[in-house]
Amino acid sequence: MQASVNRTSPYRLLAILLLIALSVLFLFPMYWIITGSVKSIQAVNAATPVWFPLEPTMDNYARLFDRPALMWLWNTILICTMSMLLTCTTASLAGYALAKKNFIGRGIIFAIFISAMALPKQVILIPLLKEMSFLRLHDTPWAVILPTVGWPFGVFLMKQFSENIPGSILEAARIDGAGEVITFTQVVLPIIKPGIGALAIFTFITTWNDYFMQLIMLNSQSKLTISLGIAKLQTEMSNDFGLIMAGAALSAIPITVVFLMFQKFFTRGITMGAVKG
Amino acid sequence: MQITPSMAARKRMRRENLIGYAYMMPAILFFLSFVIFPMGMALVTSFTDYSMDSFNFIGLSNYRRMLQDRVFGKAMGNTILIVLVSVPAVTLFSLWVASLVYKMNKHASSFFRVVFYMPIVTGTVAVTVVWKWMFSRYNGLLNYVLNSIGLINGNISWLGDEAYAIWCIILILFTTSIGQPIVLYISALANVDQSLVEASEVDGANNFQLFWKIKWPQIMNTTLYILVITTINSFQIFALIQLLTSGGPNNATNTIMYNIYYHAFKLNEYGYGNAMGIILAIVIGVFSMIQFKLARSDKE
């Protein structure tokens, strides 16, 4: 009883009010995107802002879908899904081996993976572009997917999760005569599943947002991602904010839904990845 | 323990190694091909005049050119300003939010986490274009609000004015950077050893002492991690610049990463671009090392 009285000090009350006010400010851009996307040109350009569109119009969306916007969305989903699947596969295999297998060079390999994470990812974009051109993958989804899968964060995260696999269970599986494949799929995978879930969402969202990589790797109109598409709208139609907001909404809404659905996994994932390191 | 392993033991060890590397193989292949190899290439080509039509080793010329390049200097200055403002601001603000939120019930804490994570999820580009509209000179919300509460008189071109542009960028960067640190701090604070907290409460420690003496040392690893990732991300700021100002006006918002992009992809000076990238990597490395040193000395 005493404690709960103590906790709501005037400072805390004031701080929480401030926090709520800030929350409103943080949600506001999202609100402004969605309402802006259904405003008429007059309402968008009004000198006195239209706080709520009383006469919503689908005109901006109609103009957005005159362009291959759905194709851009599809490209993005394809790139993100492939990156996610490949990253989860390679990272969970490697993470398990780094945590639970004894092999020569394990320590050094892990150290190299970790130190690469501290380097600025964008610095290698120029050579990556050249490499992709050489492999004839430039301007294809693979030019974005492959470098994303190579980034070592996933391996690091999955190693942290795999540390939790009890050695006794692996030992029992071995005594039962289970081979590597059976042990990994039947014993290891179920235990590290939450980790894979976290990594999946994390990879999906970071790939969705990796604008610089997409900008460099993809050129043709039909290959663009939704982020590149909006950026293109912005350069071509710089003051047509209604249209641009429609594009932003098309990009933001699907990913927000994914995030809200898997929010719990996600918070757990970014926490696990960091705190133990 | 045998000094010379028997044939069987040696065979088993070889098997262990093979299995280990079989698991590692896919990850290593991707890592070597798409991280290590391009890193090596970045370093090597930084000593060349690599462009559309030439590839000659020119020693340290690119690095020497950087020293005299006014725009590079300006971009480095801007980048360091962004880092020096945003890293402490992000760290302190997220610690403040987390310290309020972590004691709340599950729903409230989850709500605030989601709210502050929102700008990241919405996507850099979507967030950036809506800010561009809000900062816009004639139909932007900011000018309207500030005019109507009397803070300014007349419309300001926020992104077109050398005095304001970089601060607008820093503000947007701030809103897109605090999500992850808040989540990390909430879980770190929730994991602080409760018995130590209770013991010092019994000893009559006030809230301030409780925080600095008990909680702060225990969340030090999290703080360090947040400092390092925020530093790396701030140094690499690019999308905001490219979409909002293209480095302008008069290079007032030019940053290293944008400058690299400009030289490598607009002027096709790959060699020079890579040399700037190497310098950026070194600068980031130095900043991270300083943070590690400071954090360590703080612990003792």
Coordinates of C-alpha atoms in Angstrom, one line a residue:
Chain A
M1 CA 0.0 0.0 0.0
Q2 CA 2.7 2.4 1.1
A3 CA 4.7 1.7 -2.0
S4 CA 1.9 2.5 -4.4
V5 CA 1.2 5.9 -2.7
N6 CA 4.9 6.7 -3.0
R7 CA 5.1 5.8 -6.6
T8 CA 2.7 8.4 -7.9
S9 CA 4.7 11.4 -6.8
P10 CA 3.9 14.7 -8.4
Y11 CA 7.1 14.4 -10.5
R12 CA 6.0 11.1 -11.8
L13 CA 2.5 12.3 -12.6
L14 CA 3.8 15.3 -14.5
A15 CA 6.3 13.1 -16.3
I16 CA 3.6 10.7 -17.4
L17 CA 1.5 13.5 -18.7
L18 CA 4.5 14.7 -20.7
L19 CA 5.0 11.2 -22.0
I20 CA 1.4 11.0 -23.2
A21 CA 1.8 14.4 -25.0
L22 CA 5.0 13.1 -26.7
S23 CA 3.2 9.9 -27.7
V24 CA 0.6 12.0 -29.5
L25 CA 3.4 13.9 -31.3
F26 CA 5.1 10.6 -32.3
L27 CA 1.9 9.1 -33.7
F28 CA 1.0 12.3 -35.5
P29 CA 3.2 11.7 -38.7
M30 CA 1.3 8.4 -39.2
Y31 CA -2.0 10.3 -38.8
W32 CA -0.9 13.0 -41.2
I33 CA 0.1 10.4 -43.8
I34 CA -3.2 8.6 -43.6
T35 CA -5.5 11.6 -43.6
G36 CA -3.3 13.4 -46.1
S37 CA -3.7 10.5 -48.5
V38 CA -7.5 11.0 -48.7
K39 CA -7.4 14.8 -49.0
S40 CA -8.2 16.7 -52.1
I41 CA -5.6 18.9 -53.7
Q42 CA -7.3 22.0 -52.3
A43 CA -7.3 20.5 -48.8
V44 CA -3.6 19.5 -49.0
N45 CA -2.6 23.0 -50.1
A46 CA -4.9 24.9 -47.8
A47 CA -3.2 27.7 -45.9
T48 CA -5.1 26.7 -42.8
P49 CA -4.4 23.0 -42.4
V50 CA -7.4 20.7 -42.7
W51 CA -7.0 18.7 -39.5
F52 CA -9.5 16.1 -40.5
P53 CA -10.6 15.4 -44.0
L54 CA -14.4 15.8 -43.9
E55 CA -14.8 15.0 -47.6
P56 CA -12.4 12.1 -48.1
T57 CA -11.4 11.4 -51.7
M58 CA -9.8 8.3 -53.3
D59 CA -8.4 10.5 -56.0
N60 CA -4.8 10.2 -54.8
Y61 CA -5.0 6.5 -54.7
A62 CA -6.4 6.4 -58.2
R63 CA -3.5 8.4 -59.4
L64 CA -1.1 6.3 -57.4
F65 CA -2.4 3.1 -59.0
D66 CA -1.9 4.6 -62.5
R67 CA 1.7 3.8 -61.7
P68 CA 3.0 0.3 -61.0
A69 CA 2.6 0.9 -57.3
L70 CA 1.3 -2.6 -56.5
M71 CA 4.2 -4.1 -58.4
W72 CA 6.5 -2.0 -56.2
L73 CA 4.8 -3.4 -53.1
W74 CA 5.0 -6.9 -54.5
N75 CA 8.7 -6.5 -55.2
T76 CA 9.3 -5.3 -51.7
I77 CA 7.4 -8.2 -50.1
L78 CA 9.3 -10.6 -52.3
I79 CA 12.7 -9.1 -51.4
C80 CA 11.9 -9.0 -47.7
T81 CA 10.4 -12.5 -47.6
M82 CA 13.4 -14.1 -49.4
S83 CA 15.9 -12.2 -47.3
M84 CA 14.0 -13.3 -44.2
L85 CA 13.9 -17.0 -45.1
L86 CA 17.5 -17.2 -46.2
T87 CA 18.8 -15.3 -43.2
C88 CA 16.9 -17.4 -40.8
T89 CA 18.1 -20.6 -42.4
T90 CA 21.8 -19.7 -42.6
A91 CA 21.8 -18.0 -39.2
S92 CA 20.1 -20.7 -37.2
L93 CA 22.5 -23.3 -38.6
A94 CA 25.6 -21.2 -37.9
G95 CA 24.3 -20.0 -34.6
Y96 CA 23.7 -23.5 -33.4
A97 CA 27.2 -24.7 -34.5
L98 CA 28.9 -21.7 -32.9
A99 CA 27.1 -22.3 -29.6
K100 CA 27.1 -26.0 -29.3
K101 CA 29.7 -27.6 -31.6
N102 CA 33.4 -28.0 -31.1
F103 CA 35.4 -27.3 -34.1
I104 CA 38.8 -25.8 -34.9
G105 CA 38.6 -22.0 -35.5
R106 CA 35.2 -21.5 -33.8
G107 CA 36.4 -18.7 -31.6
I108 CA 38.2 -16.8 -34.4
I109 CA 35.2 -17.2 -36.8
F110 CA 32.8 -15.8 -34.2
A111 CA 35.2 -12.9 -33.4
I112 CA 35.4 -12.0 -37.1
F113 CA 31.6 -12.1 -37.4
I114 CA 31.2 -9.8 -34.4
S115 CA 33.8 -7.3 -35.5
A116 CA 32.3 -7.0 -39.0
M117 CA 29.0 -5.9 -37.3
A118 CA 30.8 -2.8 -35.9
L119 CA 31.7 -1.6 -39.4
P120 CA 29.5 0.7 -41.3
K121 CA 27.4 -1.4 -43.7
Q122 CA 27.0 1.3 -46.2
V123 CA 30.7 1.7 -46.8
I124 CA 30.8 -1.6 -48.8
L125 CA 27.9 -0.5 -51.1
I126 CA 30.1 0.7 -54.0
P127 CA 32.1 -2.6 -54.2
L128 CA 28.9 -4.5 -53.8
L129 CA 27.3 -2.8 -56.7
K130 CA 30.3 -3.7 -58.9
E131 CA 30.2 -7.3 -57.6
M132 CA 26.5 -7.5 -58.5
S133 CA 27.0 -6.1 -62.0
F134 CA 29.8 -8.6 -62.5
L135 CA 27.5 -11.4 -61.4
R136 CA 24.8 -10.0 -63.7
L137 CA 22.5 -9.6 -60.8
H138 CA 22.3 -5.8 -60.8
D139 CA 18.7 -4.5 -61.1
T140 CA 17.3 -7.8 -59.9
P141 CA 15.9 -8.6 -56.4
W142 CA 18.9 -10.8 -55.7
A143 CA 21.2 -7.8 -55.7
V144 CA 19.4 -6.6 -52.5
I145 CA 18.7 -10.1 -51.0
L146 CA 22.2 -11.6 -51.1
P147 CA 24.0 -8.8 -49.2
T148 CA 21.2 -8.7 -46.7
V149 CA 21.7 -12.4 -45.9
G150 CA 25.5 -12.0 -45.6
W151 CA 25.2 -9.5 -42.8
P152 CA 26.3 -11.2 -39.6
F153 CA 23.8 -9.9 -37.1
G154 CA 21.5 -12.9 -37.5
V155 CA 24.3 -15.4 -36.8
F156 CA 25.1 -13.4 -33.6
L157 CA 21.5 -13.4 -32.5
M158 CA 20.9 -17.1 -33.2
K159 CA 24.1 -18.0 -31.3
Q160 CA 22.7 -16.2 -28.2
F161 CA 19.5 -18.1 -28.5
S162 CA 21.3 -21.5 -29.1
E163 CA 23.3 -21.0 -25.9
N164 CA 20.0 -21.9 -24.1
I165 CA 19.8 -25.4 -25.5
P166 CA 20.6 -27.8 -22.6
G167 CA 23.6 -30.0 -23.4
S168 CA 21.8 -32.9 -21.7
I169 CA 19.0 -32.9 -24.3
L170 CA 21.6 -33.0 -27.1
E171 CA 23.4 -35.8 -25.3
A172 CA 20.2 -37.8 -24.9
A173 CA 19.4 -37.4 -28.6
R174 CA 22.9 -38.7 -29.5
I175 CA 22.5 -41.7 -27.2
D176 CA 19.2 -42.5 -28.9
G177 CA 21.1 -42.7 -32.1
A178 CA 19.7 -39.5 -33.7
G179 CA 21.9 -38.2 -36.5
E180 CA 22.7 -34.5 -37.1
V181 CA 19.6 -33.9 -39.3
I182 CA 17.2 -35.4 -36.9
T183 CA 18.8 -33.7 -33.9
F184 CA 18.7 -30.3 -35.6
T185 CA 15.1 -30.5 -36.9
Q186 CA 13.5 -32.4 -34.0
V187 CA 15.4 -31.2 -31.0
V188 CA 17.2 -27.9 -31.7
L189 CA 14.6 -26.1 -33.9
P190 CA 11.8 -26.3 -31.4
I191 CA 14.0 -24.8 -28.7
I192 CA 15.3 -21.9 -30.8
K193 CA 11.9 -21.2 -32.5
P194 CA 11.3 -17.9 -30.6
G195 CA 14.7 -16.7 -31.7
I196 CA 14.0 -17.5 -35.3
G197 CA 10.7 -15.6 -35.0
A198 CA 12.4 -12.5 -33.7
L199 CA 15.1 -12.7 -36.3
A200 CA 12.4 -13.1 -39.0
I201 CA 10.6 -10.0 -38.1
F202 CA 13.8 -8.0 -37.5
T203 CA 15.1 -9.0 -40.9
F204 CA 11.8 -8.2 -42.6
I205 CA 11.6 -4.7 -41.2
T206 CA 15.2 -3.8 -41.7
T207 CA 15.2 -5.0 -45.3
W208 CA 12.0 -3.0 -45.9
N209 CA 13.7 0.1 -44.6
D210 CA 17.1 -0.4 -46.3
Y211 CA 16.6 2.4 -48.7
F212 CA 20.2 3.1 -49.6
M213 CA 20.8 -0.5 -50.7
Q214 CA 17.7 -0.5 -52.8
L215 CA 18.5 2.8 -54.3
I216 CA 21.8 1.6 -55.6
M217 CA 20.9 -1.9 -56.7
L218 CA 17.5 -1.3 -58.5
N219 CA 16.9 1.0 -61.5
S220 CA 14.1 0.0 -63.8
Q221 CA 10.6 1.3 -63.1
S222 CA 9.2 -2.3 -62.8
K223 CA 11.9 -3.4 -60.4
L224 CA 11.6 -0.7 -57.8
T225 CA 10.6 -1.2 -54.2
I226 CA 7.8 0.8 -52.6
S227 CA 10.4 3.0 -50.8
L228 CA 12.1 3.8 -54.1
G229 CA 8.7 4.3 -55.7
I230 CA 7.7 7.0 -53.1
A231 CA 11.1 8.6 -53.5
K232 CA 10.5 8.7 -57.2
L233 CA 7.1 10.3 -56.8
Q234 CA 8.7 12.9 -54.6
T235 CA 11.3 13.9 -57.1
E236 CA 8.9 13.9 -60.0
M237 CA 5.8 15.5 -58.3
S238 CA 7.5 17.4 -55.5
N239 CA 4.5 19.3 -54.3
D240 CA 1.8 16.8 -54.9
F241 CA 1.7 15.8 -51.2
G242 CA -1.6 14.0 -51.5
L243 CA -0.2 11.6 -54.0
I244 CA 3.0 11.2 -52.0
M245 CA 1.0 10.5 -48.8
A246 CA -1.0 7.8 -50.6
G247 CA 2.3 6.1 -51.6
A248 CA 3.6 6.5 -48.0
A249 CA 0.4 5.0 -46.7
L250 CA 0.6 2.1 -49.1
S251 CA 4.1 1.5 -47.8
A252 CA 3.5 2.0 -44.1
I253 CA 0.3 0.2 -43.5
P254 CA 1.2 -3.4 -44.4
I255 CA 4.5 -3.3 -42.5
T256 CA 2.8 -1.7 -39.5
V257 CA 0.2 -4.5 -39.4
V258 CA 3.0 -7.1 -39.5
F259 CA 4.7 -5.3 -36.7
L260 CA 1.7 -5.1 -34.5
M261 CA 0.8 -8.7 -35.0
F262 CA 4.3 -10.0 -34.1
Q263 CA 5.2 -7.2 -31.7
K264 CA 6.0 -9.5 -28.8
F265 CA 8.5 -11.6 -30.7
F266 CA 10.1 -8.5 -32.0
T267 CA 10.7 -6.7 -28.7
R268 CA 12.1 -9.9 -27.3
G269 CA 14.4 -10.3 -30.3
I270 CA 16.1 -7.0 -30.2
T271 CA 16.5 -7.3 -26.5
M272 CA 18.1 -10.7 -26.6
G273 CA 20.4 -9.7 -29.3
A274 CA 21.8 -6.8 -27.4
V275 CA 21.9 -7.4 -23.7
K276 CA 23.9 -10.6 -23.6
G277 CA 26.5 -9.2 -26.0
Chain B
M1 CA 43.8 -38.1 -21.0
Q2 CA 46.1 -39.5 -23.6
I3 CA 49.0 -37.5 -24.8
T4 CA 48.8 -38.9 -28.4
P5 CA 45.2 -39.3 -29.3
S6 CA 44.3 -42.7 -30.6
M7 CA 43.2 -43.2 -34.2
A8 CA 39.6 -43.4 -33.1
A9 CA 39.7 -40.1 -31.2
R10 CA 41.4 -38.4 -34.0
K11 CA 38.8 -39.6 -36.4
R12 CA 36.1 -38.4 -34.1
M13 CA 37.7 -35.0 -33.9
R14 CA 37.9 -34.8 -37.7
R15 CA 34.2 -35.7 -37.8
E16 CA 33.3 -33.0 -35.3
N17 CA 35.2 -30.4 -37.4
L18 CA 33.5 -31.5 -40.6
I19 CA 30.1 -31.3 -39.0
G20 CA 30.8 -27.9 -37.4
Y21 CA 31.9 -26.5 -40.8
A22 CA 28.9 -28.1 -42.6
Y23 CA 26.6 -26.1 -40.3
M24 CA 28.7 -22.9 -40.8
M25 CA 29.1 -23.3 -44.5
P26 CA 26.1 -21.3 -45.8
A27 CA 26.6 -18.4 -43.5
I28 CA 30.3 -18.3 -44.2
L29 CA 29.8 -18.4 -47.9
F30 CA 27.4 -15.4 -47.8
F31 CA 29.5 -13.6 -45.3
L32 CA 32.7 -14.0 -47.4
S33 CA 31.1 -13.2 -50.7
F34 CA 29.0 -10.2 -49.7
V35 CA 30.7 -8.7 -46.7
I36 CA 34.4 -9.6 -46.5
F37 CA 35.1 -9.5 -50.2
P38 CA 33.5 -6.1 -50.8
M39 CA 35.3 -4.8 -47.7
G40 CA 38.6 -5.9 -49.2
M41 CA 37.7 -4.3 -52.5
A42 CA 36.8 -1.0 -50.8
L43 CA 40.2 -0.9 -49.2
V44 CA 42.1 -1.8 -52.4
T45 CA 40.2 0.5 -54.7
S46 CA 40.6 3.4 -52.3
F47 CA 44.2 3.5 -53.6
T48 CA 43.1 3.8 -57.2
D49 CA 41.5 6.3 -59.5
Y50 CA 38.8 3.8 -60.3
S51 CA 36.0 5.4 -62.4
M52 CA 34.0 4.6 -65.5
D53 CA 37.1 4.4 -67.7
S54 CA 40.2 4.0 -65.6
F55 CA 41.7 1.9 -62.9
N56 CA 45.2 2.9 -61.9
F57 CA 47.0 2.7 -58.6
I58 CA 47.6 6.2 -57.4
G59 CA 48.9 5.6 -53.9
L60 CA 47.5 7.9 -51.3
S61 CA 46.3 10.6 -53.7
N62 CA 42.7 10.0 -52.8
Y63 CA 43.5 10.5 -49.1
R64 CA 45.6 13.6 -49.9
R65 CA 42.7 15.0 -52.0
M66 CA 40.4 14.6 -49.1
L67 CA 42.5 16.8 -46.9
Q68 CA 42.1 19.6 -49.3
D69 CA 38.5 19.0 -50.2
R70 CA 36.5 21.7 -48.6
V71 CA 33.2 20.0 -49.2
F72 CA 34.5 16.8 -47.6
G73 CA 35.6 18.9 -44.5
K74 CA 32.2 20.5 -44.3
A75 CA 30.5 17.1 -44.6
M76 CA 32.7 15.6 -41.9
G77 CA 31.9 18.6 -39.7
N78 CA 28.2 18.2 -40.2
T79 CA 28.3 14.5 -39.6
I80 CA 30.2 14.9 -36.4
L81 CA 27.8 17.6 -35.3
I82 CA 24.8 15.3 -36.0
V83 CA 26.5 12.5 -34.0
L84 CA 27.5 14.7 -31.1
V85 CA 23.9 16.0 -30.7
S86 CA 21.9 13.0 -31.5
V87 CA 23.8 10.3 -29.6
P88 CA 23.5 11.9 -26.1
A89 CA 20.0 13.1 -26.9
V90 CA 18.8 9.7 -27.9
T91 CA 20.5 7.9 -25.0
L92 CA 19.3 10.3 -22.3
F93 CA 15.7 10.6 -23.7
S94 CA 15.3 6.8 -24.1
L95 CA 16.6 6.2 -20.6
W96 CA 14.1 8.8 -19.3
V97 CA 11.2 7.2 -21.1
A98 CA 12.3 3.7 -20.1
S99 CA 12.6 4.6 -16.4
L100 CA 9.0 5.8 -16.5
V101 CA 7.6 3.0 -18.5
Y102 CA 9.3 -0.1 -17.1
K103 CA 7.3 0.1 -13.8
M104 CA 4.0 0.4 -15.6
N105 CA 1.6 -2.6 -16.2
K106 CA 2.0 -4.7 -19.2
H107 CA -0.5 -3.0 -21.5
A108 CA 0.7 0.6 -20.8
S109 CA 4.4 -0.4 -21.2
S110 CA 3.6 -2.2 -24.4
F111 CA 1.7 0.8 -25.7
F112 CA 4.5 3.2 -25.2
R113 CA 7.1 0.8 -26.7
V114 CA 5.0 0.6 -29.8
V115 CA 4.4 4.3 -30.0
F116 CA 8.1 5.2 -29.9
Y117 CA 9.0 2.3 -32.3
M118 CA 6.4 3.5 -34.8
P119 CA 8.6 5.8 -36.9
I120 CA 11.0 3.0 -37.5
V121 CA 8.2 0.6 -38.6
T122 CA 6.5 3.2 -40.7
G123 CA 9.6 3.3 -42.7
T124 CA 12.3 5.9 -43.2
V125 CA 11.0 7.0 -46.6
A126 CA 7.4 7.3 -45.5
V127 CA 8.3 9.2 -42.4
T128 CA 10.7 11.5 -44.3
V129 CA 8.2 12.5 -46.9
V130 CA 5.5 13.4 -44.4
W131 CA 8.1 15.5 -42.5
K132 CA 9.0 17.2 -45.7
W133 CA 5.4 18.2 -46.1
M134 CA 5.2 19.5 -42.5
F135 CA 8.4 21.5 -42.9
S136 CA 7.2 22.9 -46.3
R137 CA 7.3 26.6 -46.6
Y138 CA 3.8 27.5 -47.9
N139 CA 1.6 24.6 -47.0
G140 CA 3.5 23.1 -44.1
L141 CA 2.0 22.5 -40.7
L142 CA 5.0 23.7 -38.7
N143 CA 4.8 27.3 -40.1
Y144 CA 1.1 27.4 -39.5
V145 CA 1.3 26.3 -35.9
L146 CA 4.3 28.5 -35.0
N147 CA 2.7 31.5 -36.7
S148 CA -0.6 31.0 -34.9
I149 CA 0.9 30.7 -31.5
G150 CA 3.0 33.7 -32.3
L151 CA 6.5 32.2 -32.1
I152 CA 7.4 33.2 -35.6
N153 CA 6.1 35.9 -37.9
G154 CA 5.9 34.9 -41.6
N155 CA 6.9 31.7 -43.3
I156 CA 10.3 30.1 -42.9
S157 CA 11.8 27.8 -45.4
W158 CA 13.0 25.3 -42.8
L159 CA 14.8 22.9 -45.1
G160 CA 16.0 25.7 -47.4
D161 CA 17.7 27.8 -44.8
E162 CA 21.3 27.1 -43.8
A163 CA 20.6 28.0 -40.2
Y164 CA 17.7 25.6 -39.7
A165 CA 18.1 22.7 -42.2
I166 CA 20.5 20.6 -40.2
W167 CA 18.5 20.9 -37.0
C168 CA 15.4 19.7 -38.9
I169 CA 17.4 16.7 -40.0
I170 CA 18.6 16.0 -36.5
L171 CA 15.0 16.2 -35.2
I172 CA 13.7 13.7 -37.7
L173 CA 16.8 11.4 -37.0
F174 CA 16.0 11.6 -33.3
T175 CA 12.4 10.5 -33.8
T176 CA 13.5 7.5 -35.9
S177 CA 16.3 6.5 -33.5
I178 CA 14.8 6.2 -30.1
G179 CA 12.6 3.1 -30.6
Q180 CA 15.2 0.4 -30.1
P181 CA 17.1 2.1 -27.2
I182 CA 13.8 2.4 -25.3
V183 CA 13.0 -1.2 -25.7
L184 CA 16.5 -2.2 -24.7
Y185 CA 16.5 0.1 -21.6
I186 CA 13.1 -1.2 -20.5
S187 CA 14.3 -4.7 -20.4
A188 CA 17.6 -3.8 -18.8
L189 CA 15.9 -1.9 -16.0
A190 CA 13.4 -4.7 -15.4
N191 CA 16.3 -7.1 -15.0
V192 CA 18.1 -5.0 -12.4
D193 CA 18.8 -7.2 -9.3
Q194 CA 15.8 -6.5 -7.1
S195 CA 17.5 -7.6 -3.9
L196 CA 20.2 -5.0 -4.2
V197 CA 17.5 -2.3 -4.7
E198 CA 15.6 -3.4 -1.6
A199 CA 18.8 -3.6 0.4
S200 CA 19.8 -0.1 -0.3
E201 CA 16.2 1.1 0.2
V202 CA 16.5 -0.3 3.7
D203 CA 19.7 1.5 4.1
G204 CA 17.8 4.7 3.4
A205 CA 19.2 5.5 -0.1
N206 CA 17.1 8.1 -2.0
N207 CA 15.9 7.7 -5.5
F208 CA 18.9 9.5 -7.0
Q209 CA 21.5 7.4 -5.1
L210 CA 19.5 4.3 -5.9
F211 CA 19.8 5.1 -9.6
W212 CA 23.5 6.0 -9.8
K213 CA 24.9 3.6 -7.3
I214 CA 22.7 0.5 -8.0
K215 CA 20.9 0.7 -11.3
W216 CA 23.3 2.6 -13.5
P217 CA 26.2 0.1 -13.1
Q218 CA 23.9 -2.8 -13.9
I219 CA 22.6 -1.2 -17.1
M220 CA 26.0 -0.2 -18.2
N221 CA 26.3 -2.9 -20.9
T222 CA 23.0 -1.8 -22.4
T223 CA 24.1 1.8 -22.4
L224 CA 27.3 0.9 -24.1
Y225 CA 25.4 -1.1 -26.8
I226 CA 23.0 1.8 -27.3
L227 CA 25.8 4.3 -27.6
V228 CA 27.6 2.2 -30.2
I229 CA 24.6 1.4 -32.4
T230 CA 23.3 5.0 -32.2
T231 CA 26.8 6.3 -33.1
I232 CA 27.1 3.9 -36.1
N233 CA 23.6 4.8 -37.4
S234 CA 24.0 8.5 -37.0
F235 CA 27.3 8.5 -38.8
Q236 CA 25.7 6.7 -41.7
I237 CA 22.8 9.1 -42.0
F238 CA 21.8 9.2 -45.7
A239 CA 18.1 8.7 -46.6
L240 CA 17.0 11.8 -44.8
I241 CA 19.6 13.9 -46.5
Q242 CA 19.0 12.5 -50.0
L243 CA 15.3 12.9 -49.7
L244 CA 15.0 16.2 -47.9
T245 CA 17.9 18.5 -48.9
S246 CA 20.4 16.7 -51.2
G247 CA 23.0 18.1 -49.0
G248 CA 22.0 21.7 -49.5
P249 CA 21.6 24.5 -49.1
N250 CA 25.2 25.3 -49.8
N251 CA 26.4 22.0 -48.3
A252 CA 24.8 22.9 -44.9
T253 CA 23.4 19.4 -44.6
N254 CA 26.0 17.5 -46.6
T255 CA 27.2 14.4 -44.7
I256 CA 30.0 11.9 -45.3
M257 CA 27.6 9.2 -46.5
Y258 CA 25.8 11.6 -48.8
N259 CA 29.1 12.9 -50.1
I260 CA 30.2 9.4 -50.9
Y261 CA 27.0 8.7 -52.7
Y262 CA 27.4 11.9 -54.7
H263 CA 31.0 11.2 -55.7
A264 CA 30.5 7.5 -56.4
F265 CA 27.1 7.5 -58.1
K266 CA 26.7 11.0 -59.6
L267 CA 30.3 11.6 -60.6
N268 CA 31.4 7.9 -60.9
E269 CA 34.5 8.5 -58.8
Y270 CA 34.4 5.1 -57.2
G271 CA 38.0 5.2 -55.9
Y272 CA 37.6 8.5 -54.2
G273 CA 34.2 7.4 -52.8
N274 CA 35.7 4.3 -51.3
A275 CA 38.6 6.2 -49.8
M276 CA 36.0 8.4 -48.0
G277 CA 34.3 5.2 -46.9
I278 CA 37.5 3.9 -45.4
I279 CA 38.0 7.2 -43.5
L280 CA 34.4 7.0 -42.2
A281 CA 34.9 3.4 -41.0
I282 CA 38.1 4.5 -39.2
V283 CA 36.3 7.5 -37.6
I284 CA 33.4 5.3 -36.4
G285 CA 35.9 2.8 -35.0
V286 CA 37.7 5.5 -33.0
F287 CA 34.4 6.8 -31.6
S288 CA 33.3 3.3 -30.6
M289 CA 36.7 2.7 -29.0
I290 CA 36.4 5.9 -27.0
Q291 CA 32.9 4.9 -25.8
F292 CA 34.3 1.4 -24.7
K293 CA 37.1 3.1 -22.8
L294 CA 34.8 5.6 -21.1
A295 CA 32.4 2.9 -20.1
R296 CA 35.1 0.7 -18.7
S297 CA 36.6 3.5 -16.6
D298 CA 33.1 4.3 -15.4
K299 CA 32.7 0.8 -14.2
E300 CA 35.8 0.9 -12.0

